[in-house]
Coordinates of C-alpha atoms and ligand atoms in Angstrom, one line a residue:
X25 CA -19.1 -4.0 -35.7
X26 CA -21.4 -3.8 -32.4
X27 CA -20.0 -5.1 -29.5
X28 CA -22.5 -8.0 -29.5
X29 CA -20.8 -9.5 -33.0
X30 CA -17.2 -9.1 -32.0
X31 CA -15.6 -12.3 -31.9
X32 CA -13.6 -13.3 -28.8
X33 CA -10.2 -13.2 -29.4
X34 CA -9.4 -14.7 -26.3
X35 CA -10.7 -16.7 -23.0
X36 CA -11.0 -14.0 -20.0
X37 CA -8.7 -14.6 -17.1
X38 CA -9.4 -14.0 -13.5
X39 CA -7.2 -12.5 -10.7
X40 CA -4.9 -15.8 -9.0
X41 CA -6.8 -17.4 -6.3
X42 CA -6.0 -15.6 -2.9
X43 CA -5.5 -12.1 -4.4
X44 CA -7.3 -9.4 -4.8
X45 CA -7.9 -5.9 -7.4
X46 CA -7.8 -3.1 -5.7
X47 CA -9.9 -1.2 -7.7
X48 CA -9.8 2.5 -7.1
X49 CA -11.9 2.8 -4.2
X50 CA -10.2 0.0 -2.3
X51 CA -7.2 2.0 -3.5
X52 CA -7.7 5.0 -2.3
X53 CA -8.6 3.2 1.1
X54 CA -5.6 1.2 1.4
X55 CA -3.7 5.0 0.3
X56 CA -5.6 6.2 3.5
X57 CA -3.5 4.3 5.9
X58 CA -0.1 4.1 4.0
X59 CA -0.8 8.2 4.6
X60 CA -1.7 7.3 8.0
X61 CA 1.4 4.7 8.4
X62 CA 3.8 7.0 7.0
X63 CA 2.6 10.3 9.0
X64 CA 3.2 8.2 12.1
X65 CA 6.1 6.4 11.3
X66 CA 7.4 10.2 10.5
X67 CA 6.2 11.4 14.5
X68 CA 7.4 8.7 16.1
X69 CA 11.0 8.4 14.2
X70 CA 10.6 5.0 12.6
X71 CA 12.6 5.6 9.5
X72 CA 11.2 4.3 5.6
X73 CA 12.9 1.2 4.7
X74 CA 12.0 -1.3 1.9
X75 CA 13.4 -4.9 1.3
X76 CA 13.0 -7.5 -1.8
X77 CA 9.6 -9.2 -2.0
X78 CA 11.8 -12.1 -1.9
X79 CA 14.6 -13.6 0.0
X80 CA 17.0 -16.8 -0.1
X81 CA 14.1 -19.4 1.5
X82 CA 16.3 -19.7 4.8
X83 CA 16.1 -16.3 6.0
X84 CA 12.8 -17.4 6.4
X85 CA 13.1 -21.1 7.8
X86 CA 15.9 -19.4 10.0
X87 CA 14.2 -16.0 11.2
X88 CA 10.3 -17.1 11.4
X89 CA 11.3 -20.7 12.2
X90 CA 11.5 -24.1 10.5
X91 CA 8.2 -25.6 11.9
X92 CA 6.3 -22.8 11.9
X93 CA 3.0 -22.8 9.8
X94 CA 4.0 -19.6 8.0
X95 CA 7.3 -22.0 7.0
X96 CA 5.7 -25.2 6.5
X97 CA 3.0 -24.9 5.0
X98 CA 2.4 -21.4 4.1
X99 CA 5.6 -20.3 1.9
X100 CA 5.1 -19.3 -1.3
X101 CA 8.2 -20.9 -2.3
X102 CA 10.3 -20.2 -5.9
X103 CA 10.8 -22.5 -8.9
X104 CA 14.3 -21.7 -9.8
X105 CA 15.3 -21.0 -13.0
X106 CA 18.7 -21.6 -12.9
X107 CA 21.7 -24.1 -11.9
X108 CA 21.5 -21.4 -8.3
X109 CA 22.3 -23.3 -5.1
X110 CA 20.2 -20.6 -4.0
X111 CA 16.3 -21.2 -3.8
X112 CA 13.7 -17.9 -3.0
X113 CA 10.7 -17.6 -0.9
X114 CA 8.0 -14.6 -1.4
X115 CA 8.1 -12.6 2.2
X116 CA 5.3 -14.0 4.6
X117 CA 6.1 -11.1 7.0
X118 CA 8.9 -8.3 6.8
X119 CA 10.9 -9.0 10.2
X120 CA 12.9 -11.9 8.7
X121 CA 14.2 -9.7 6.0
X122 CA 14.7 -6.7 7.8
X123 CA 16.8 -8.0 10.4
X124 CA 19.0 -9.5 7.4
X125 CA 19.3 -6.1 6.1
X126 CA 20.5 -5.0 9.5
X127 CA 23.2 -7.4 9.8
X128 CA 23.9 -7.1 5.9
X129 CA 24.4 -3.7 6.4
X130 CA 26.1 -3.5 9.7
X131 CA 22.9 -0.8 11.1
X132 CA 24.4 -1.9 14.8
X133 CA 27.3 0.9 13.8
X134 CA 24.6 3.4 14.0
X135 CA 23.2 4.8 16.9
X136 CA 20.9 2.4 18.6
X137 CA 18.0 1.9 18.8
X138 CA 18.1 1.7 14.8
X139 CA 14.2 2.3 14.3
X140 CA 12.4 1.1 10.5
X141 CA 8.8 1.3 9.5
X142 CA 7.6 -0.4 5.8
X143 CA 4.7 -0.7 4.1
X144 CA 4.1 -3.5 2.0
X145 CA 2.8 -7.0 0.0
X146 CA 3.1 -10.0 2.4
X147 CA 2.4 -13.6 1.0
X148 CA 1.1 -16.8 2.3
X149 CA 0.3 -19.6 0.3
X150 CA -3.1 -19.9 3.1
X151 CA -6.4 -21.2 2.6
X152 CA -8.0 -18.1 0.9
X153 CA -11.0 -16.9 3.2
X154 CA -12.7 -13.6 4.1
X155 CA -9.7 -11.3 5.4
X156 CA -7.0 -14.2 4.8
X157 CA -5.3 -13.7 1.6
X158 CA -2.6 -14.9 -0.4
X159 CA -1.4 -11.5 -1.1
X160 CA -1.9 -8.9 1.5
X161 CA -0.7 -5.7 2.8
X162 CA 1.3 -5.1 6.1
X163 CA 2.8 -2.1 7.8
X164 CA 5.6 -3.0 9.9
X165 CA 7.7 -1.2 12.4
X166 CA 10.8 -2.4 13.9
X167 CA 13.1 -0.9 17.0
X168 CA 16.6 -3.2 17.2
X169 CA 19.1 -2.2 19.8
X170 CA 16.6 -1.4 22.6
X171 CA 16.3 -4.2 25.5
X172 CA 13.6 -2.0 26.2
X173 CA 10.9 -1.7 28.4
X174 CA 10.1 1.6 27.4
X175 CA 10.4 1.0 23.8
X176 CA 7.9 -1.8 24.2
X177 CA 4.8 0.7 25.3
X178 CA 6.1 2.5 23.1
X179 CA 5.6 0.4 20.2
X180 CA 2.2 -1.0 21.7
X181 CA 0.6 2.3 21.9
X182 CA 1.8 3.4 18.4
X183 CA -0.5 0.4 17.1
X184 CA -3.1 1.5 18.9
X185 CA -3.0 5.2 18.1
X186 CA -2.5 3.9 14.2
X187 CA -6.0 2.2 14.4
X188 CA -7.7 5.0 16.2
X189 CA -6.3 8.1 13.9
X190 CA -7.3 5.3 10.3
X191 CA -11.1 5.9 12.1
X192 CA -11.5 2.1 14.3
X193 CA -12.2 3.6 17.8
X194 CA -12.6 -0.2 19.2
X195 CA -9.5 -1.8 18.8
X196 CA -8.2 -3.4 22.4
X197 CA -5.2 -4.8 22.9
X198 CA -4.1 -8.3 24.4
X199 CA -0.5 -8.7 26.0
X200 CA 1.3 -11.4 27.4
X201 CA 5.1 -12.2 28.3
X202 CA 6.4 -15.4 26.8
X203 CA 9.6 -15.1 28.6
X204 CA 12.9 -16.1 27.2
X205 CA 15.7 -19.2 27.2
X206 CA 16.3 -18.7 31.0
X207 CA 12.7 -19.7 32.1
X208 CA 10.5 -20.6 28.8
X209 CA 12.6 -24.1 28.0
X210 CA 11.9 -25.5 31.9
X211 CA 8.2 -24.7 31.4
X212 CA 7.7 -25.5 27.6
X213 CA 8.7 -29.0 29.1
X214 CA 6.1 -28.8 31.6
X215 CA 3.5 -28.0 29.5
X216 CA 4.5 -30.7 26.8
X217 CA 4.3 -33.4 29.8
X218 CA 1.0 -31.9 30.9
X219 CA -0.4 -31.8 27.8
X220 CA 0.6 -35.6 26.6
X221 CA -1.3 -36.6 30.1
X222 CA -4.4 -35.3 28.6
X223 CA -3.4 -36.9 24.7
X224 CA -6.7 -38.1 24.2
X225 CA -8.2 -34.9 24.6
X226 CA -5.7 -33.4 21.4
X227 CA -7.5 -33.2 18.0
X228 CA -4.9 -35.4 15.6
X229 CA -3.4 -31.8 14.4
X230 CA -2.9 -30.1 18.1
X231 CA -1.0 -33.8 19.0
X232 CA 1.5 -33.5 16.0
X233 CA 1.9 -30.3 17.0
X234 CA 2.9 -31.1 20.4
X235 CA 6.3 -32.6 19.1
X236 CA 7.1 -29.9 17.0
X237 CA 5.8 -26.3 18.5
X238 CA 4.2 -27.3 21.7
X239 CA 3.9 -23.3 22.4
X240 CA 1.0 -22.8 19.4
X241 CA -1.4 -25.7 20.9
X242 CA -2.0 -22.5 23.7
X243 CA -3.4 -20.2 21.1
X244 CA -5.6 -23.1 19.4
X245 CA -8.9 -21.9 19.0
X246 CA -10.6 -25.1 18.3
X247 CA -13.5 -25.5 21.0
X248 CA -12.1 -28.7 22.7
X249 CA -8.8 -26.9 23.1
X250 CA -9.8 -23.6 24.3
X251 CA -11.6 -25.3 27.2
X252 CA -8.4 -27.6 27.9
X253 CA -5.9 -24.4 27.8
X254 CA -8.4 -22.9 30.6
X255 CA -6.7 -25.3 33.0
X256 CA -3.1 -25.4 31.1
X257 CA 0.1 -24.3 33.2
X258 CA 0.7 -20.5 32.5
X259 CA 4.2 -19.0 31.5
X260 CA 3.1 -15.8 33.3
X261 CA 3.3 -17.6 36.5
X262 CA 6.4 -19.4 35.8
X263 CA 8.3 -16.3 34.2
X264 CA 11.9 -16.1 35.6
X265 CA 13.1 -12.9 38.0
X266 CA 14.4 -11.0 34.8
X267 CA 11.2 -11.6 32.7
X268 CA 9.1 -11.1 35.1
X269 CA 10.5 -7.3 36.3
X270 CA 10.5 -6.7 32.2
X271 CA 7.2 -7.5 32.2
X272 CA 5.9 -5.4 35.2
X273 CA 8.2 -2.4 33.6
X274 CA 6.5 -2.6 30.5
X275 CA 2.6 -2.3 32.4
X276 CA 4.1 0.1 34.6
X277 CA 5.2 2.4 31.0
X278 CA 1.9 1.6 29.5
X279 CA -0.1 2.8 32.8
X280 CA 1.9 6.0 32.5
X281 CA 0.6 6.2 28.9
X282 CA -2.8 5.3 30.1
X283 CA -3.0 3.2 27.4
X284 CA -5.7 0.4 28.5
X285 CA -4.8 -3.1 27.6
X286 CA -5.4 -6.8 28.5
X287 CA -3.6 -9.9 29.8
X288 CA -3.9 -13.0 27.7
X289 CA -2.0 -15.7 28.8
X290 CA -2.5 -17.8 26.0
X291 CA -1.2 -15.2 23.8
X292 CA 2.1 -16.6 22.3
X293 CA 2.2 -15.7 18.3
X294 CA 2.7 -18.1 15.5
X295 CA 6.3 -17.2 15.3
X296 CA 9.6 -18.7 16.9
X297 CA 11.7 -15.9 17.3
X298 CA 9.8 -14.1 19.7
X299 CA 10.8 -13.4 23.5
X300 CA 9.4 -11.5 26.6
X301 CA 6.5 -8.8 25.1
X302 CA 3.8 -10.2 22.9
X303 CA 1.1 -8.3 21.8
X304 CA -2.7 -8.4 19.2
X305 CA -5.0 -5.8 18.5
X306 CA -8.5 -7.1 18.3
X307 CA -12.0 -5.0 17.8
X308 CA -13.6 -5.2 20.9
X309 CA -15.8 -8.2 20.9
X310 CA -13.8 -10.3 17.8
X311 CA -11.0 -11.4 20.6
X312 CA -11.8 -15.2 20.5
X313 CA -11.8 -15.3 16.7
X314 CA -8.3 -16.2 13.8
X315 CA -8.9 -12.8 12.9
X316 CA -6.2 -10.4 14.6
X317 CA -5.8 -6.9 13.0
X318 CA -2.4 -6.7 13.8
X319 CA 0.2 -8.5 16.6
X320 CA 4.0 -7.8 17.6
X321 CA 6.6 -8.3 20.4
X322 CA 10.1 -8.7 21.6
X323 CA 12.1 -10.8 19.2
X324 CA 16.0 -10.5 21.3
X325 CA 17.1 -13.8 19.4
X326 CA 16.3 -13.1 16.1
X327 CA 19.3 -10.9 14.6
X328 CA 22.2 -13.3 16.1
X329 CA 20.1 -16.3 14.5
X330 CA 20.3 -14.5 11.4
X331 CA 24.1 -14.2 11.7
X332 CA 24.5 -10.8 13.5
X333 CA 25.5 -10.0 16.8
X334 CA 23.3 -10.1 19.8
X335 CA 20.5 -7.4 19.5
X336 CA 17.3 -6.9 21.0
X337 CA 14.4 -5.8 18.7
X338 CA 10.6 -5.5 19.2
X339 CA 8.0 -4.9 16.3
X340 CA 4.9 -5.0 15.2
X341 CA 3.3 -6.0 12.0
X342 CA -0.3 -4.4 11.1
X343 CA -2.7 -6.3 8.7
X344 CA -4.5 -3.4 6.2
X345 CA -6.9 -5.4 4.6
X346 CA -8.4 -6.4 7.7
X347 CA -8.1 -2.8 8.8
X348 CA -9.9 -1.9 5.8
X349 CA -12.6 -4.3 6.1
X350 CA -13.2 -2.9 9.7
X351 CA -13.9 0.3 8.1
X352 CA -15.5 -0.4 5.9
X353 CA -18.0 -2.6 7.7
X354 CA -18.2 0.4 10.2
X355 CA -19.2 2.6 7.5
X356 CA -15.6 4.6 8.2
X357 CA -13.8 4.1 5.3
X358 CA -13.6 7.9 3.7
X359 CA -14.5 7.8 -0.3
X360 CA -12.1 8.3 -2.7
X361 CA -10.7 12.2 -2.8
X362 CA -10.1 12.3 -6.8
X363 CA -12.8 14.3 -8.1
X364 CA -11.1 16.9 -10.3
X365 CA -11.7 20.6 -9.0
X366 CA -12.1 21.5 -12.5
X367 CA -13.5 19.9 -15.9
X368 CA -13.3 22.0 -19.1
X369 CA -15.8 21.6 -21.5
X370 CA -16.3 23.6 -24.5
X371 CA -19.6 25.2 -26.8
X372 CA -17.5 23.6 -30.4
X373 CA -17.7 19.9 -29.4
X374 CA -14.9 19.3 -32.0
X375 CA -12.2 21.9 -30.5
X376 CA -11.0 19.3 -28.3
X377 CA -6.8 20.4 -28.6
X378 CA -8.3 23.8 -27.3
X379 CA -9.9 22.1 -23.9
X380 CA -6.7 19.9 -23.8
X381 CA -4.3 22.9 -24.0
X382 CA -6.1 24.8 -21.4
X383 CA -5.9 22.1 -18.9
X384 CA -2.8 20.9 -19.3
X385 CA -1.9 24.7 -18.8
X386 CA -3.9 24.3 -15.5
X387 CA -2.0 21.2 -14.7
X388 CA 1.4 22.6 -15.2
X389 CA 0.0 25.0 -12.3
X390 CA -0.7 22.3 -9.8
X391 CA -4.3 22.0 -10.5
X392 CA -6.3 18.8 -10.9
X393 CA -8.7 19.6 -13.7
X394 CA -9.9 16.9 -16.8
X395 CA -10.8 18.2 -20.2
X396 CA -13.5 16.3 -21.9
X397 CA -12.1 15.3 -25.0
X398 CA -15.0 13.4 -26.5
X399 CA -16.7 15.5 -29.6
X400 CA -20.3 15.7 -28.3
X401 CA -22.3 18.3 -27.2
X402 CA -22.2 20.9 -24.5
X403 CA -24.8 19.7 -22.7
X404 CA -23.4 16.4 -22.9
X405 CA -20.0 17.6 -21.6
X406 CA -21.6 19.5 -18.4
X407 CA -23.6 16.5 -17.5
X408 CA -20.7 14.2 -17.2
X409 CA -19.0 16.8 -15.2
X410 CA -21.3 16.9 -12.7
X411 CA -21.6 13.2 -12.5
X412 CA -17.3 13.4 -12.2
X413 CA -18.1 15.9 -9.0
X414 CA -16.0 18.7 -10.5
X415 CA -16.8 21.8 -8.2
X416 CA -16.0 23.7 -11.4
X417 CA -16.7 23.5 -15.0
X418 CA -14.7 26.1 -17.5
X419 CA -17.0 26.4 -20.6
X420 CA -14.4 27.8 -23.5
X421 CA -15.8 29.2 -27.1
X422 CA -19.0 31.1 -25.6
X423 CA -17.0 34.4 -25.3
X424 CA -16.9 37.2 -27.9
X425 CA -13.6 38.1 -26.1
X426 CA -11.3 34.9 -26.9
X427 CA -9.4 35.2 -24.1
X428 CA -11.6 34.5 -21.5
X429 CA -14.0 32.0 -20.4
X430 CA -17.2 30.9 -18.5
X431 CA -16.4 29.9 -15.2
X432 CA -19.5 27.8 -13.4
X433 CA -19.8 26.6 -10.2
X434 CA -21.5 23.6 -10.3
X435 CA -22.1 23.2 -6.3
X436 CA -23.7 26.8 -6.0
X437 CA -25.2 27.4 -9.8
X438 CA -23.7 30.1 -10.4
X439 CA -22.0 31.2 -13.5
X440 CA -18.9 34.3 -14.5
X441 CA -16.8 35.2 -17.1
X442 CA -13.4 35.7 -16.3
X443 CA -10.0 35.9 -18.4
X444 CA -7.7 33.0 -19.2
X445 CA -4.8 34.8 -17.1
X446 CA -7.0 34.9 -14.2
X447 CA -8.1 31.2 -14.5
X448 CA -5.6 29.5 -12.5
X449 CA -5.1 32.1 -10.0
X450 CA -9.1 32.2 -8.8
X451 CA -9.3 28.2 -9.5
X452 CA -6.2 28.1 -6.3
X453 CA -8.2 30.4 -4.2
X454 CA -11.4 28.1 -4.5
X455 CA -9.4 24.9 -4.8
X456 CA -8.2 25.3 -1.2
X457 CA -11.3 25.9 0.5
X458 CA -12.6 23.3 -1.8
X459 CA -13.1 19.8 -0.4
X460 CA -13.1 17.3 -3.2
X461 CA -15.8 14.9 -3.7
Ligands
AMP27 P1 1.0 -12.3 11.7 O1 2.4 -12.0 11.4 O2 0.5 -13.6 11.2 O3 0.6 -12.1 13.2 O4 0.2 -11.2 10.9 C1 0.0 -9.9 11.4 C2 -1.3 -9.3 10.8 O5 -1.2 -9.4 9.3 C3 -2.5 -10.1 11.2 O6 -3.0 -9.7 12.4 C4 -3.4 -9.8 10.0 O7 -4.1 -8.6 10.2 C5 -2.5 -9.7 8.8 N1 -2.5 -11.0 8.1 C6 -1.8 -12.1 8.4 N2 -2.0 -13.1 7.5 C7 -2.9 -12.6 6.6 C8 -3.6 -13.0 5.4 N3 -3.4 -14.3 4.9 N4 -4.5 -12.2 4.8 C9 -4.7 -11.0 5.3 N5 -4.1 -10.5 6.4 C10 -3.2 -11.2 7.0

């Protein structure tokens, strides 16, 4: 029956709202900087870990914080399916669970600092939009153990060096200290008094948010409340003798690094647990806009709120769809490198075990090569092996002499016989000067 007649058998369904395909292409893109991630993760000595997609819903509430927006209204929360006291949450963002894992497995017995890089699925129940997703990729790094302020440069240059070696030259970064319980709670107090003098001024949202997480109303970027925060009370100037040295250690370490970066003052991250270093990478011009690629810092109270002993830790989480939309609008993303180096096509259309023995053969070597296995003609078979960007095309059943075949180069035009034995040997030598696609 023509495809026109056949009946439907059933209604066609679409990818959930918020997520994405990642066809091929944005596949292999999104394989470009897990490669990238994991080579330096590998240099650096952040060591692979991984950790369930979800967790009990108050690792989250506990380690991100209860009135954050990633808690309240962002969590992709679990139906339960049984009688389980327990209730789950899909991961928003990997620090929560990885410190759990650190207490769960007592890490602090190792030597410190205990240093973890992953790559993975974050989800948000957000409003979907261009580069905010429902389901999105991260890579993460973690360092617990180290009070720093090394570490911290550390960390904030290995961002910066991930953007620039994924091919984004322009990525700046902002930094700020957000100073910890000996000086934030005097001047978190402050600002709350100075903000409720100015009430009228708050949109309805920013003035419910002054009860709950006065902190975030700095890093509004609603129009009437960037202009307000121009004249709000800075943490940097109020930071207390301890914070403040941090701080200037931490510009001093990146300075040695010459690693350029930018003082934001209004930079204080979405999430509770952090302290002191606070960090987002921006392309150069996009600073005033939602969209970070990527933010991090000091997080010193999160592993005893999560039941552990005290331990500093500092992190950073990278956002790869963004990254990959920078690329891509830059014109840097680099095309998929799957085109086989060989296809092997044959003069009998219908001797297609013969062109699937032979390349499986050349498999079992190591080699990427397709058979065409559709019964058509020569001509036909070549074509589409050209169109796959094989360098290579082994024609079988043209030789008097069954044991070998005709080896053509499709990039140069050229065209040899050459024995069967031989095939995988000379298909090596050309393979590695060969670049694919
Ligand atoms: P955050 O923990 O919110 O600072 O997120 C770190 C990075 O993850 C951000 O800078 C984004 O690049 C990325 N990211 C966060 N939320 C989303 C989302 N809903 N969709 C796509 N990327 C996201």
């Amino acid at each position: 029956m023509p495809p026109s007649q056949t009946p439907r058998a059933g209604r066609a369904f679409q990818a959930p709202r918020g997520t994405r395909d990642l066809l091929p292409d944005e596949r292999a893109g999104l394989a470009h900087l897990e490669r990238t991630a994991a080579g330096l993760a590998r240099r650096y000595g952040y060591r692979g870990i991984e950790t369930p997609f979800f967790e009990q819903t108050e690792v989250f509430e506990r380690g991100v914080g209860a009135v954050t927006d990633i808690v309240e209204k962002e969590l992709f929360r679990l139906q339960p399916r049984t009688e389980d006291a327990e209730t789950w949450a899909l991961r928003p963002e990997a620090t929560a669970g990885i410190a759990r894992a650190y207490v769960q497995h007592g890490l602090h017995t190792l030597a410190q600092p205990v240093k973890l890089s992953l790559t993975g699925p974050m989800f948000r129940y957000d409003r979907p939009q261009a580069g905010r997703y429902r389901q999105f990729w991260q890579w993460d790094v973690e360092a617990f153990g180290d009070p720093g302020p090394a570490i911290d440069a550390e960390i904030v240059e290995l961002g910066l060096r991930f953007f620039r070696e994924a091919g984004l030259d322009d990525v700046d970064v902002l930094l700020n200290s957000i100073g910890d319980g000996a000086c934030r709670p005097a001047y978190v107090a402050d600002l709350v008094a100075w903000y409720r003098d100015r009430a009228d001024q708050l949109p309805p949202v920013e003035r419910q948010r002054l009860e709950t997480n006065p902190l975030r109303l700095l890093d509004s970027k609603a129009p009437a409340m960037v202009a307000l925060n121009a004249g709000a009370p800075r943490l940097v100037d109020r930071l207390c003798e301890a914070c403040q040295a941090h701080f200037d250690a931490v510009r001093a370490h990146l300075d040695a690094l010459r690693v350029g970066y930018r003082l934001d003052p209004g930079l204080v991250r979405g999430l509770d647990y952090y302290t002191r270093t606070a960090f987002e990478y921006y392309r150069r011009g996009a600073e005033g806009q939602q969209q970070a690629l990527g933010g991090g810092g000091r997080y010193d109270g999160l592993v005893e709120l999560l039941g552990g002993r005290p331990t500093p830790g500092i992190g950073f989480a990278l956002g790869l769809d963004r990254t990959i939309l920078a690329l891509r609008e830059s014109g840097r993303l680099p095309a998929a490198e799957d085109a086989p180096l060989a296809v092997i096509v044959g003069a009998d259309g219908a001797a297609t075990a013969e062109r699937l023995r032979l390349a499986t053969d050349l498999r079992a070597e190591g080699l990427p090569v397709r058979a065409d296995l559709a019964v058509r003609k020569l001509g036909r078979q070549l074509e589409t092996a050209g169109r796959d960007g094989a360098h290579f095309a082994v024609i079988v059943g043209e030789e008097p002499n069954g044991d070998h075949v005709q080896l053509r180069d499709l990039k140069a035009g050229t065209q040899r016989s050459i024995a069967i034995t031989d095939l995988a040997r000379e298909l090596k030598r050309a393979g590695s000067s060969h670049h694919h696609g």
